[in-house]
CSV table of C-alpha atoms and ligand atoms in Angstrom, one decimal:
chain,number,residue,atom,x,y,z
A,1,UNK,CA,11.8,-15.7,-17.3
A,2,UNK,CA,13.9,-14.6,-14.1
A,3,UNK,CA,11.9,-15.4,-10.7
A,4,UNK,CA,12.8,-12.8,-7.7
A,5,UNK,CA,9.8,-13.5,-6.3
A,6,UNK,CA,10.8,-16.2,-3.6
A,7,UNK,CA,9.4,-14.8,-0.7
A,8,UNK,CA,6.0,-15.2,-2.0
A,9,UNK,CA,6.9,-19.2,-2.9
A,10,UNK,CA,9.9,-20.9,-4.1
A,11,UNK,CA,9.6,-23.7,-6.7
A,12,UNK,CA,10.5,-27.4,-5.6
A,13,UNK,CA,14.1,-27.9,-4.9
A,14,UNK,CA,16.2,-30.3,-7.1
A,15,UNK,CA,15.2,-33.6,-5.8
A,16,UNK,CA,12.1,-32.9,-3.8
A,17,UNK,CA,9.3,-34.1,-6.2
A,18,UNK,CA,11.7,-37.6,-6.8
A,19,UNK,CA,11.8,-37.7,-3.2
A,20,UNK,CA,7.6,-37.5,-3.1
A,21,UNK,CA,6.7,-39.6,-6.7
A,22,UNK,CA,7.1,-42.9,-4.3
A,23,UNK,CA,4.6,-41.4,-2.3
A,24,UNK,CA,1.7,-41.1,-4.6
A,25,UNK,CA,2.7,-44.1,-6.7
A,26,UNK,CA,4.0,-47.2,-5.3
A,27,UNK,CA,4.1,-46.5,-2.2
A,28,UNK,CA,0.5,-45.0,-1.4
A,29,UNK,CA,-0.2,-47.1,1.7
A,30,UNK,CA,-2.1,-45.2,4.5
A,31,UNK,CA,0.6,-44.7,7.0
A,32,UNK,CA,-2.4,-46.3,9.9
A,33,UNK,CA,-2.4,-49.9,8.1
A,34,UNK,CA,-0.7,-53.0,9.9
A,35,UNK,CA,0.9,-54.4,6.5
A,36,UNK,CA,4.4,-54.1,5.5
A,37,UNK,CA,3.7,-51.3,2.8
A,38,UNK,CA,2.1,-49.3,5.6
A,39,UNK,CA,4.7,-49.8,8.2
A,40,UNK,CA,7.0,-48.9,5.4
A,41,UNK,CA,4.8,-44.9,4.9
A,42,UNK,CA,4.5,-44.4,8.8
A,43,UNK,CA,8.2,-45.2,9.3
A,44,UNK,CA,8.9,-42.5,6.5
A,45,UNK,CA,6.3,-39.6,8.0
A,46,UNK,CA,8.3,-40.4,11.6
A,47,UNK,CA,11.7,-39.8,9.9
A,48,UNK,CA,9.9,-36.8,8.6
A,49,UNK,CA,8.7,-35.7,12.0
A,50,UNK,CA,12.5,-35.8,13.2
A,51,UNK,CA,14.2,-34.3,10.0
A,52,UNK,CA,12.2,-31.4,10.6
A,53,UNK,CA,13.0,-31.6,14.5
A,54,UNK,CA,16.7,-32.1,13.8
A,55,UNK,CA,16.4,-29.0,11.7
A,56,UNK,CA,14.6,-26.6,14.4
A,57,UNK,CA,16.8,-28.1,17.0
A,58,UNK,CA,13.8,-29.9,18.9
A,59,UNK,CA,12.3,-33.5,19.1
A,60,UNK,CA,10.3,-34.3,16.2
A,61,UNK,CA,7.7,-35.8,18.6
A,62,UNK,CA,7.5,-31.7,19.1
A,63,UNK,CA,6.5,-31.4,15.6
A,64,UNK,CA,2.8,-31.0,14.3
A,65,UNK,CA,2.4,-31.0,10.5
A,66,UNK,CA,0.1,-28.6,8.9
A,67,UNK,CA,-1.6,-27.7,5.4
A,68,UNK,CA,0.7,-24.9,5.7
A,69,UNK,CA,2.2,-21.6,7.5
A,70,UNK,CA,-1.4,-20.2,7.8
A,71,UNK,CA,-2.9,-23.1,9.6
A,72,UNK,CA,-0.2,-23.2,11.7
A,73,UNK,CA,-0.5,-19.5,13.0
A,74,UNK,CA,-4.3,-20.2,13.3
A,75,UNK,CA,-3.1,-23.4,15.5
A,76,UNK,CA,-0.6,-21.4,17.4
A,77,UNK,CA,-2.9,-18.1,18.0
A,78,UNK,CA,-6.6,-20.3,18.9
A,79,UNK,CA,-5.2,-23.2,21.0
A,80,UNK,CA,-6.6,-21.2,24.1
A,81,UNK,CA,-10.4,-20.1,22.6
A,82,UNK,CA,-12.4,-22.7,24.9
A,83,UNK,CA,-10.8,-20.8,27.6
A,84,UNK,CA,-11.9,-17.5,29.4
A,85,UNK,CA,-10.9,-14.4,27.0
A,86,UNK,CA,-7.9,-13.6,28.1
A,87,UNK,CA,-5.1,-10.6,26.4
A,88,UNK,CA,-2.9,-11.8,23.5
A,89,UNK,CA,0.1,-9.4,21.9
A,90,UNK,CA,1.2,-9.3,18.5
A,91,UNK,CA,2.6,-6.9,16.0
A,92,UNK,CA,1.5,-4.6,13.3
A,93,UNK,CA,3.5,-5.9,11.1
A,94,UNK,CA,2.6,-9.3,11.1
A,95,UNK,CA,1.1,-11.7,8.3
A,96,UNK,CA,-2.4,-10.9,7.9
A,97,UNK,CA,-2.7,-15.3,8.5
A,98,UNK,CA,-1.7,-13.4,12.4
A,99,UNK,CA,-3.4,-10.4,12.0
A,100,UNK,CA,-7.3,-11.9,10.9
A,101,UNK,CA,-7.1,-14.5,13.2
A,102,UNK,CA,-6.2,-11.9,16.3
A,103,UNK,CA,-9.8,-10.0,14.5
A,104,UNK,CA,-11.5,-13.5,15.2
A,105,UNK,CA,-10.5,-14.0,18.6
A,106,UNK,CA,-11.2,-10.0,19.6
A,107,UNK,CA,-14.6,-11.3,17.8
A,108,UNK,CA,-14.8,-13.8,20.6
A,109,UNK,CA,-14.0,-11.6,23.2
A,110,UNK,CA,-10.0,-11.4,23.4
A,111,UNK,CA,-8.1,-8.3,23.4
A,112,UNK,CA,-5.3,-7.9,21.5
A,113,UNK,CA,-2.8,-5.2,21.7
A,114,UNK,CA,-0.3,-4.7,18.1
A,115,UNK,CA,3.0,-3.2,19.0
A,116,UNK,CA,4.5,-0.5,17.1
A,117,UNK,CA,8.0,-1.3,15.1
A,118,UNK,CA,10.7,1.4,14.3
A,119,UNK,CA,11.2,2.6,10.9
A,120,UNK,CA,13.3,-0.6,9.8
A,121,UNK,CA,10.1,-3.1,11.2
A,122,UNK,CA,11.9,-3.8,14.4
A,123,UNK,CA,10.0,-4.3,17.6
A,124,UNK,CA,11.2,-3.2,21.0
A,125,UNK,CA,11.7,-5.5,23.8
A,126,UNK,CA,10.5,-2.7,26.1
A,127,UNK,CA,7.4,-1.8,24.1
A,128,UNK,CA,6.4,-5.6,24.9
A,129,UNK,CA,7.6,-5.1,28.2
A,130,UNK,CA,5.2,-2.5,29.0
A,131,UNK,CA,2.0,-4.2,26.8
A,132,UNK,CA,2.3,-6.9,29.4
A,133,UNK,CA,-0.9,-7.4,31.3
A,134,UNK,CA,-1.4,-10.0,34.4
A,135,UNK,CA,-3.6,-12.2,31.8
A,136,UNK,CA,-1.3,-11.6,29.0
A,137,UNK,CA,-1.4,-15.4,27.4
A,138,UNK,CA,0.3,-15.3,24.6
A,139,UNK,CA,2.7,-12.9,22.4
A,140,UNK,CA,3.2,-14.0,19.0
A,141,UNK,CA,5.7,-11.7,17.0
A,142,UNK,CA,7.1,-13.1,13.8
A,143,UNK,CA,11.0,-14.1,13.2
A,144,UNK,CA,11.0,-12.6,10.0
A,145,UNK,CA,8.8,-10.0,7.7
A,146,UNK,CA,7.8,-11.5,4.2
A,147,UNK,CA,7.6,-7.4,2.8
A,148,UNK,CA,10.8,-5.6,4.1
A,149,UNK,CA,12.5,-8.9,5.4
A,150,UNK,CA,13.5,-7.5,9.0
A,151,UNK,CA,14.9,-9.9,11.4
A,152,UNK,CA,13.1,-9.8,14.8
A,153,UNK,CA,15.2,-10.2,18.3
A,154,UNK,CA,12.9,-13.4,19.3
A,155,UNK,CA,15.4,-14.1,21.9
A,156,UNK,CA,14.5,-11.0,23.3
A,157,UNK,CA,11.0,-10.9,23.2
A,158,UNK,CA,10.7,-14.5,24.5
A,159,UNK,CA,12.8,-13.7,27.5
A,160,UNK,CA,10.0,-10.8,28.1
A,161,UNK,CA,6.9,-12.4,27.3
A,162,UNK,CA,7.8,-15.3,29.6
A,163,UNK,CA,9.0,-12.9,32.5
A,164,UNK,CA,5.9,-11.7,31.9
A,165,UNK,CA,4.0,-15.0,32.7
A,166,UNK,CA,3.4,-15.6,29.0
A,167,UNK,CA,4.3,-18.0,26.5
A,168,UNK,CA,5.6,-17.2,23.2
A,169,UNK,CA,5.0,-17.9,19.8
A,170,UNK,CA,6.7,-16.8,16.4
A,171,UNK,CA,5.8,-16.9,12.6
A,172,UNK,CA,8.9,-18.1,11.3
A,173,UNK,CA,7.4,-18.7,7.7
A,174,UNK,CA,10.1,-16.8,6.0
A,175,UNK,CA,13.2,-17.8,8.0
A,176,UNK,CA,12.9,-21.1,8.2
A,177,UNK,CA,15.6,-22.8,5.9
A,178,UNK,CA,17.4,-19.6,5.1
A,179,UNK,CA,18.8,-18.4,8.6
A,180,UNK,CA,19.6,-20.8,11.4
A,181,UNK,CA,16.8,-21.2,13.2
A,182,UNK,CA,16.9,-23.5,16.4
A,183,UNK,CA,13.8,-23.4,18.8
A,184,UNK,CA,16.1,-23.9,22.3
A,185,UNK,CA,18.0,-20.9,21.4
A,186,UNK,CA,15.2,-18.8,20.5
A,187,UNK,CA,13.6,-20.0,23.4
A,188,UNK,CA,10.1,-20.2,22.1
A,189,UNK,CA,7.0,-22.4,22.9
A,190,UNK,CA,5.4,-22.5,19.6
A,191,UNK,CA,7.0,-21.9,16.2
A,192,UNK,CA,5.1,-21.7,12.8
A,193,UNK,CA,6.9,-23.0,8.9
A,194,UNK,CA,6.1,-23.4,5.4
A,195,UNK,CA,7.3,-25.9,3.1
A,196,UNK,CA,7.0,-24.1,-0.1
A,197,UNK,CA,9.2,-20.7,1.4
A,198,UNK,CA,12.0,-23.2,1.0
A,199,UNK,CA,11.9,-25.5,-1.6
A,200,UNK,CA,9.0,-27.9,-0.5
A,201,UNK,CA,5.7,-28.1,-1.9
A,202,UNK,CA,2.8,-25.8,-1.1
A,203,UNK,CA,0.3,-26.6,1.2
A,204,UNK,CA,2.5,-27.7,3.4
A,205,UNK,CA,3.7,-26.5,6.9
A,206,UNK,CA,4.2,-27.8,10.5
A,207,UNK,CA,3.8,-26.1,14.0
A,208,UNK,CA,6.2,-26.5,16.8
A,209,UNK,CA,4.9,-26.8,20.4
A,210,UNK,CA,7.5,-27.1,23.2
A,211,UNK,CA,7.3,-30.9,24.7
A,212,UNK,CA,4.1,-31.1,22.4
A,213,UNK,CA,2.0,-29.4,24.4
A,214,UNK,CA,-0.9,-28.0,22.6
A,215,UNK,CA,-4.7,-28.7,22.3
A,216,UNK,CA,-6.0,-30.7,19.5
A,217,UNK,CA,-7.1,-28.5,16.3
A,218,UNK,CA,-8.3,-31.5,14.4
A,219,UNK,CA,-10.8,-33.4,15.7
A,220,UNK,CA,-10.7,-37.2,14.2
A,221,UNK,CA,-8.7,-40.6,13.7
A,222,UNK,CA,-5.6,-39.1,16.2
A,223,UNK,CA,-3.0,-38.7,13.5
A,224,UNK,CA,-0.2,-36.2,15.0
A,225,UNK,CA,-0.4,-37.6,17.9
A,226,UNK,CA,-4.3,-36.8,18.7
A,227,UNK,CA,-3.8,-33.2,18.0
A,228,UNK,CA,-4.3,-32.9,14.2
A,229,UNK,CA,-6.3,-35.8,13.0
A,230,UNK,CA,-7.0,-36.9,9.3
A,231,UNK,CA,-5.3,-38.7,7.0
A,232,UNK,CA,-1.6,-37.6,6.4
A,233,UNK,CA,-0.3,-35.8,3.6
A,234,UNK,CA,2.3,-38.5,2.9
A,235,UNK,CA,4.1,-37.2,-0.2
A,236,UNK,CA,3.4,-33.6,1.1
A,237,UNK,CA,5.7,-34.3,4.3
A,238,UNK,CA,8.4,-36.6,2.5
A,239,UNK,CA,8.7,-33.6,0.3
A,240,UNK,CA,8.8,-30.7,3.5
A,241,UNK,CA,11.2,-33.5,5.0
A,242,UNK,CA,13.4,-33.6,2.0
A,243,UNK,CA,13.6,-29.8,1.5
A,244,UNK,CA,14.5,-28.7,4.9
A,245,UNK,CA,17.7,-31.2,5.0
A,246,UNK,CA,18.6,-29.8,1.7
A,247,UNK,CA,18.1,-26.1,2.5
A,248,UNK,CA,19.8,-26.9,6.1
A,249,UNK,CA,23.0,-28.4,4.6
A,250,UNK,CA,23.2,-25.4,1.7
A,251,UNK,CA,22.4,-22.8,3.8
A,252,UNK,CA,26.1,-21.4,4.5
A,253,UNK,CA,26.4,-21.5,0.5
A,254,UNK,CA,23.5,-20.3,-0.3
A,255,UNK,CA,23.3,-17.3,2.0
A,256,UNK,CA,26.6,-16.0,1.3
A,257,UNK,CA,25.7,-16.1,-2.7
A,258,UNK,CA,22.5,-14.2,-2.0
A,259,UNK,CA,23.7,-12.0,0.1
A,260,UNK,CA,26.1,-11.0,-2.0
A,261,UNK,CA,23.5,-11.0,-5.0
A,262,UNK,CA,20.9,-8.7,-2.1
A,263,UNK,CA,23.8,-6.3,-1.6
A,264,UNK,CA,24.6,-5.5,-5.4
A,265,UNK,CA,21.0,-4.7,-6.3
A,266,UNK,CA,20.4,-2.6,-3.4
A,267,UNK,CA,23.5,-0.5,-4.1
A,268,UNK,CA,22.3,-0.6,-7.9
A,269,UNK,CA,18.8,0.4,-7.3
A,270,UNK,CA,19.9,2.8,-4.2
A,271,UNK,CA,22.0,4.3,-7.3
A,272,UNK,CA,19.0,5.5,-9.3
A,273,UNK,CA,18.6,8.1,-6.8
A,274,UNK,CA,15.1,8.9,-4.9
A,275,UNK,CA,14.7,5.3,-3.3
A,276,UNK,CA,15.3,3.8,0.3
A,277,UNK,CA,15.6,1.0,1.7
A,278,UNK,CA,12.7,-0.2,3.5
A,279,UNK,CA,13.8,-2.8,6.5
A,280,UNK,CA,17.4,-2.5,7.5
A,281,UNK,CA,20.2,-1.7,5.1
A,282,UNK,CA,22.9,-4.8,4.6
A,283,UNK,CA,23.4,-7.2,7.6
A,284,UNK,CA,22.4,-9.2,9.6
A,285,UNK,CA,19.1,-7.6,10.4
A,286,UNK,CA,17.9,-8.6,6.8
A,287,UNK,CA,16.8,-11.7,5.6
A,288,UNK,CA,19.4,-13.1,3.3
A,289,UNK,CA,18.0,-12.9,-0.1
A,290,UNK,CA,15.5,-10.1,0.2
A,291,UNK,CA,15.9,-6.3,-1.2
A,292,UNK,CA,12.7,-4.3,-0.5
A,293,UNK,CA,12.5,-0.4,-1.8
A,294,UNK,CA,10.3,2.7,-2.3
A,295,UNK,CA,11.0,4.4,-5.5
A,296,UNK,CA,10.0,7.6,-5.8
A,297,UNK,CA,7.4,8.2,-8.3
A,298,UNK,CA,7.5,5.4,-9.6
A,299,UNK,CA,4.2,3.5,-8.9
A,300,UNK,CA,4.6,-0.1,-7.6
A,301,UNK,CA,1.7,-1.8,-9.5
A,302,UNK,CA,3.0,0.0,-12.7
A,303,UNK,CA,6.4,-1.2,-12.3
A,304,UNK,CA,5.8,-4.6,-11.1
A,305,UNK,CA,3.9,-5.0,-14.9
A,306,UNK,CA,6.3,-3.1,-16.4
A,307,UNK,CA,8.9,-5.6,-15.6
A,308,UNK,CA,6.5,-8.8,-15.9
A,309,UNK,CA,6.2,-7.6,-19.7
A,310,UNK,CA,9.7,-8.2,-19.9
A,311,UNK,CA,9.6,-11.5,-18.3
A,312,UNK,CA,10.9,-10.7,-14.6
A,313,UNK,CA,8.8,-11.7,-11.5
A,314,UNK,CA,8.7,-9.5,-8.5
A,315,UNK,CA,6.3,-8.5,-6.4
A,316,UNK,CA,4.9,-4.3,-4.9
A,317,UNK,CA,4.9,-6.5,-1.8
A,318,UNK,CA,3.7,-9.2,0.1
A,319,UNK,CA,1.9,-11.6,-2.3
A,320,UNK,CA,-1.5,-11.7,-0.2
A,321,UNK,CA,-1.3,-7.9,0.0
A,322,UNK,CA,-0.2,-7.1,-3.2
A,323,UNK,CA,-3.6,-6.6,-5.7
A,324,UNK,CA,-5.7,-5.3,-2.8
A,325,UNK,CA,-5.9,-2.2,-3.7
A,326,UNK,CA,-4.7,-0.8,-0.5
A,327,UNK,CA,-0.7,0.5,0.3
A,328,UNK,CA,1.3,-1.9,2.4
A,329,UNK,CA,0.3,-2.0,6.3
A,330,UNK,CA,3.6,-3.2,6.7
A,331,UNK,CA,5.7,0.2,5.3
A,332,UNK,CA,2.6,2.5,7.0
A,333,UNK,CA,3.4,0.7,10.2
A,334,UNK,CA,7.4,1.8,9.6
A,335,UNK,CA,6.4,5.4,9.2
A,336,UNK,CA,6.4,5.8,5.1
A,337,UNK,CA,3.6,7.7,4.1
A,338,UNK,CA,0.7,6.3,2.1
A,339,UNK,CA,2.5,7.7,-0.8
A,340,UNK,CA,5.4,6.4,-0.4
A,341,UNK,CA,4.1,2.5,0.6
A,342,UNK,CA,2.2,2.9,-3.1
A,343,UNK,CA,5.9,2.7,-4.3
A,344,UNK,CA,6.9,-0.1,-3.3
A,345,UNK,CA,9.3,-2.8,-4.6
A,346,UNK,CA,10.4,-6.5,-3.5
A,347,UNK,CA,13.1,-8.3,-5.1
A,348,UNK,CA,13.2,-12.1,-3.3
A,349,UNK,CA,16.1,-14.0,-4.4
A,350,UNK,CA,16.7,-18.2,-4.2
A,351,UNK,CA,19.8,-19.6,-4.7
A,352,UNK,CA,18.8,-20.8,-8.5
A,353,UNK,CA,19.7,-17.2,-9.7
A,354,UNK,CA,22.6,-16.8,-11.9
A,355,UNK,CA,24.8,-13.8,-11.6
A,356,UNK,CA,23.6,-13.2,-15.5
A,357,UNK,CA,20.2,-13.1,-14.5
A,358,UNK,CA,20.8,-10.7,-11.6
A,359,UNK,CA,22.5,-8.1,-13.9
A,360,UNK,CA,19.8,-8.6,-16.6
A,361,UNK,CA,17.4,-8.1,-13.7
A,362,UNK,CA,19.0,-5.0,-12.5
A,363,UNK,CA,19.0,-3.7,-16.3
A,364,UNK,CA,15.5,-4.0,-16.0
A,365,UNK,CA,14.5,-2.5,-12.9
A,366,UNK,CA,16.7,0.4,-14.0
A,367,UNK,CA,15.0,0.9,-17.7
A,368,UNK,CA,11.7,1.0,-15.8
A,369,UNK,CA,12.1,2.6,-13.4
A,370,UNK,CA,13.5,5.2,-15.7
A,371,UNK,CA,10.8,5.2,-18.4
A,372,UNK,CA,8.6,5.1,-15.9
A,373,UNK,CA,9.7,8.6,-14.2
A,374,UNK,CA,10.1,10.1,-17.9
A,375,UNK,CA,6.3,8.9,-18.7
A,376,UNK,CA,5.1,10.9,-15.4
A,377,UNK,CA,7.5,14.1,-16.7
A,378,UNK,CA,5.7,13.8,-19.5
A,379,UNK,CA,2.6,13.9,-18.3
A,380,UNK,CA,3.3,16.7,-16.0
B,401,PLP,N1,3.5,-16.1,7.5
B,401,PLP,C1,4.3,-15.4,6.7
B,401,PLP,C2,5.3,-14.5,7.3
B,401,PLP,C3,4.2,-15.6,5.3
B,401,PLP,O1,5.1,-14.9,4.5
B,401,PLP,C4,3.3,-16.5,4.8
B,401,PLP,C5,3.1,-16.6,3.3
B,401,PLP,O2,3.4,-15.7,2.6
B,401,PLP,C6,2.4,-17.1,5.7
B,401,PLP,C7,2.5,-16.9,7.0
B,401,PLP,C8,1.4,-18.1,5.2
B,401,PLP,O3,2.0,-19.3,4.8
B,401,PLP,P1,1.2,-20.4,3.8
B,401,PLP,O4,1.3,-19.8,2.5
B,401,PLP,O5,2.0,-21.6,3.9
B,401,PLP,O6,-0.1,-20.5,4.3
């Protein structure tokens, strides 16, 4: 099997599940108890809480942990509901864990406005600029897209959004621990990860709130510092803890391998002729190890099974859109035509790939994409 599916989850770096085993075994202990086993787990989930804040470049008192990157947007996007409706700004392109929790709050009476992004996903500082309302509370656009893997300029739309009387918050799901990403620079209030984009184990994410401010989502015990109560997820945060200080201190490796790998199959696909890019070509604009196409006729569900039969995992899309029987939002949103987002291709890379495996996968891609073309002559 070759996995380039890594934007949809990664498996557990090397280490990670040693790291959590204690955890779940020996070391059970609720981290609240008094006894020496105890003060042993709630010394481990506060190293946690500042591995993590050493990593965004922020106090890990600053750090809420979450059952993941979609609880965390939730956190982020409904920490205001008990007050007045108020305006909120987002983009079209972001994760539908965003996009359905913007439909609940305009279900409570919010409005929401979704900015428009150019044809490689970006959004414009003065688009936000000129969304901005006098009770604008919150703009929430994300660091990186999980379906064409376009880097946003937070620093930017921060600066804006606070200008504007507004604080900011971003989905950084699929950049954290694979570009540097350090909260102060950014300048962001609220920042959302995922454990298993980089090496961690699923169903497991934290939030970030500047100086910890935010309202309590969990009602309970206190844990998280009276803002997201219930029992920790010990072994859960050990293992987040022990995959962000691995991808942090292989990140400069990493990134240049991938790159490199990103690069060669775009120019190798780009090759077959009738395909673009979707997102920005090489650079820095692109997430590190993620290649994103349309392919013309070639249809994305066909090829994605086409290329599973042969043992290679890649995705039409984003994994939660993918299998919904509707074209990526995301490449409408850029300006592709329906058509065109029905021929979609994502290639996610993690730094386990081999350079064997990345020829054998561009061999692959190539055959089907071919006999898939021939097939449709055929046909025609
Ligand atoms: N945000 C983005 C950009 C994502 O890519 C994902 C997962 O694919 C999520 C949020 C949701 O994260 P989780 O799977 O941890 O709930």
């Amino acid at each position: 099997m070759i996995y380039a599916d890594a934007a949809a989850t990664t498996r557990l770096a090397q280490g990670v599940l040693e790291a959590m085993l204690p955890y779940m075994e020996n070391s059970f202990f609720n981290p609240e108890g008094v006894y020496q086993g105890a003060v042993y787990v709630r010394r481990a989930v506060n190293n946690a809480h500042s591995i993590l804040g050493e990593a965004l470049g922020c106090q890990g008192r600053e750090i809420f942990f979450t059952s993941g990157g979609t609880e965390a947007d939730n956190w982020a996007l409904k920490q205001f509901i008990t007050e007045k409706p108020a305006h909120i700004i987002t983009s079209q392109i972001e994760h539908k864990a965003i996009l359905n929790t913007c439909k609940t709050l305009q279900q409570m009476g919010w409005e929401v406005t979704y900015l428009p992004v150019d044809r490689l996903g970006l959004v414009n500082p003065e688009d936000l600029c000129s969304a901005m309302q006098s009770n604008t509370r919150l703009v929430s656009i994300m660091l990186a897209n999980n379906e064409v893997g376009t880097i946003e300029p937070i620093q930017k739309l921060a600066a804006v959004a606070h200008a504007g009387g507004a604080l900011f918050h971003t989905d950084a799901v699929q950049a954290v621990g694979h570009i540097p990403v350090d909260v102060s620079v950014l300048g962001v209030d609220f920042l959302s990860l995922s454990a298993h984009k980089f090496g961690g184990p699923k169903g497991m994410g934290a939030l970030y709130a500047k100086d910890g401010n935010i309202s309590a989502y969990v009602d309970g015990g206190g844990q998280e510092m009276g803002r997201r109560s219930g029992t920790e997820n010990v072994a859960g945060i050990i293992g987040m803890a022990t995959a962000i200080k691995l991808a942090m201190s292989q990140m400069a490796d990493t990134t240049s391998k991938i790159c490199a790998f990103r690069d060669h199959i775009m120019d190798c696909v780009l090759h077959l002729g009738g395909v673009s890019v979707t997102g920005p070509e090489h650079g820095p604009l692109r997430l590190p190890g993620l290649a994103s196409f349309t392919i013309e006729s070639v249809d994305s569900e066909t090829l994605v099974m086409d290329l599973s039969a042969k043992g290679i995992c890649v995705s039409a899309g984003s994994a939660c859109s993918s299998g919904t029987g509707k074209p990526s939002y995301v490449l409408k949103a850029l300006g592709y035509s329906e058509q065109e987002a029905w021929s979609s291709l994502r290639v996610s890379l993690d730094a386990s790939l081999t350079s064997e495996e990345v020829s054998e996968l561009i061999q692959a891609i190539t055959s089907s994409v071919k006999a898939i073309r021939n097939q449709r002559q055929g046909r025609a």
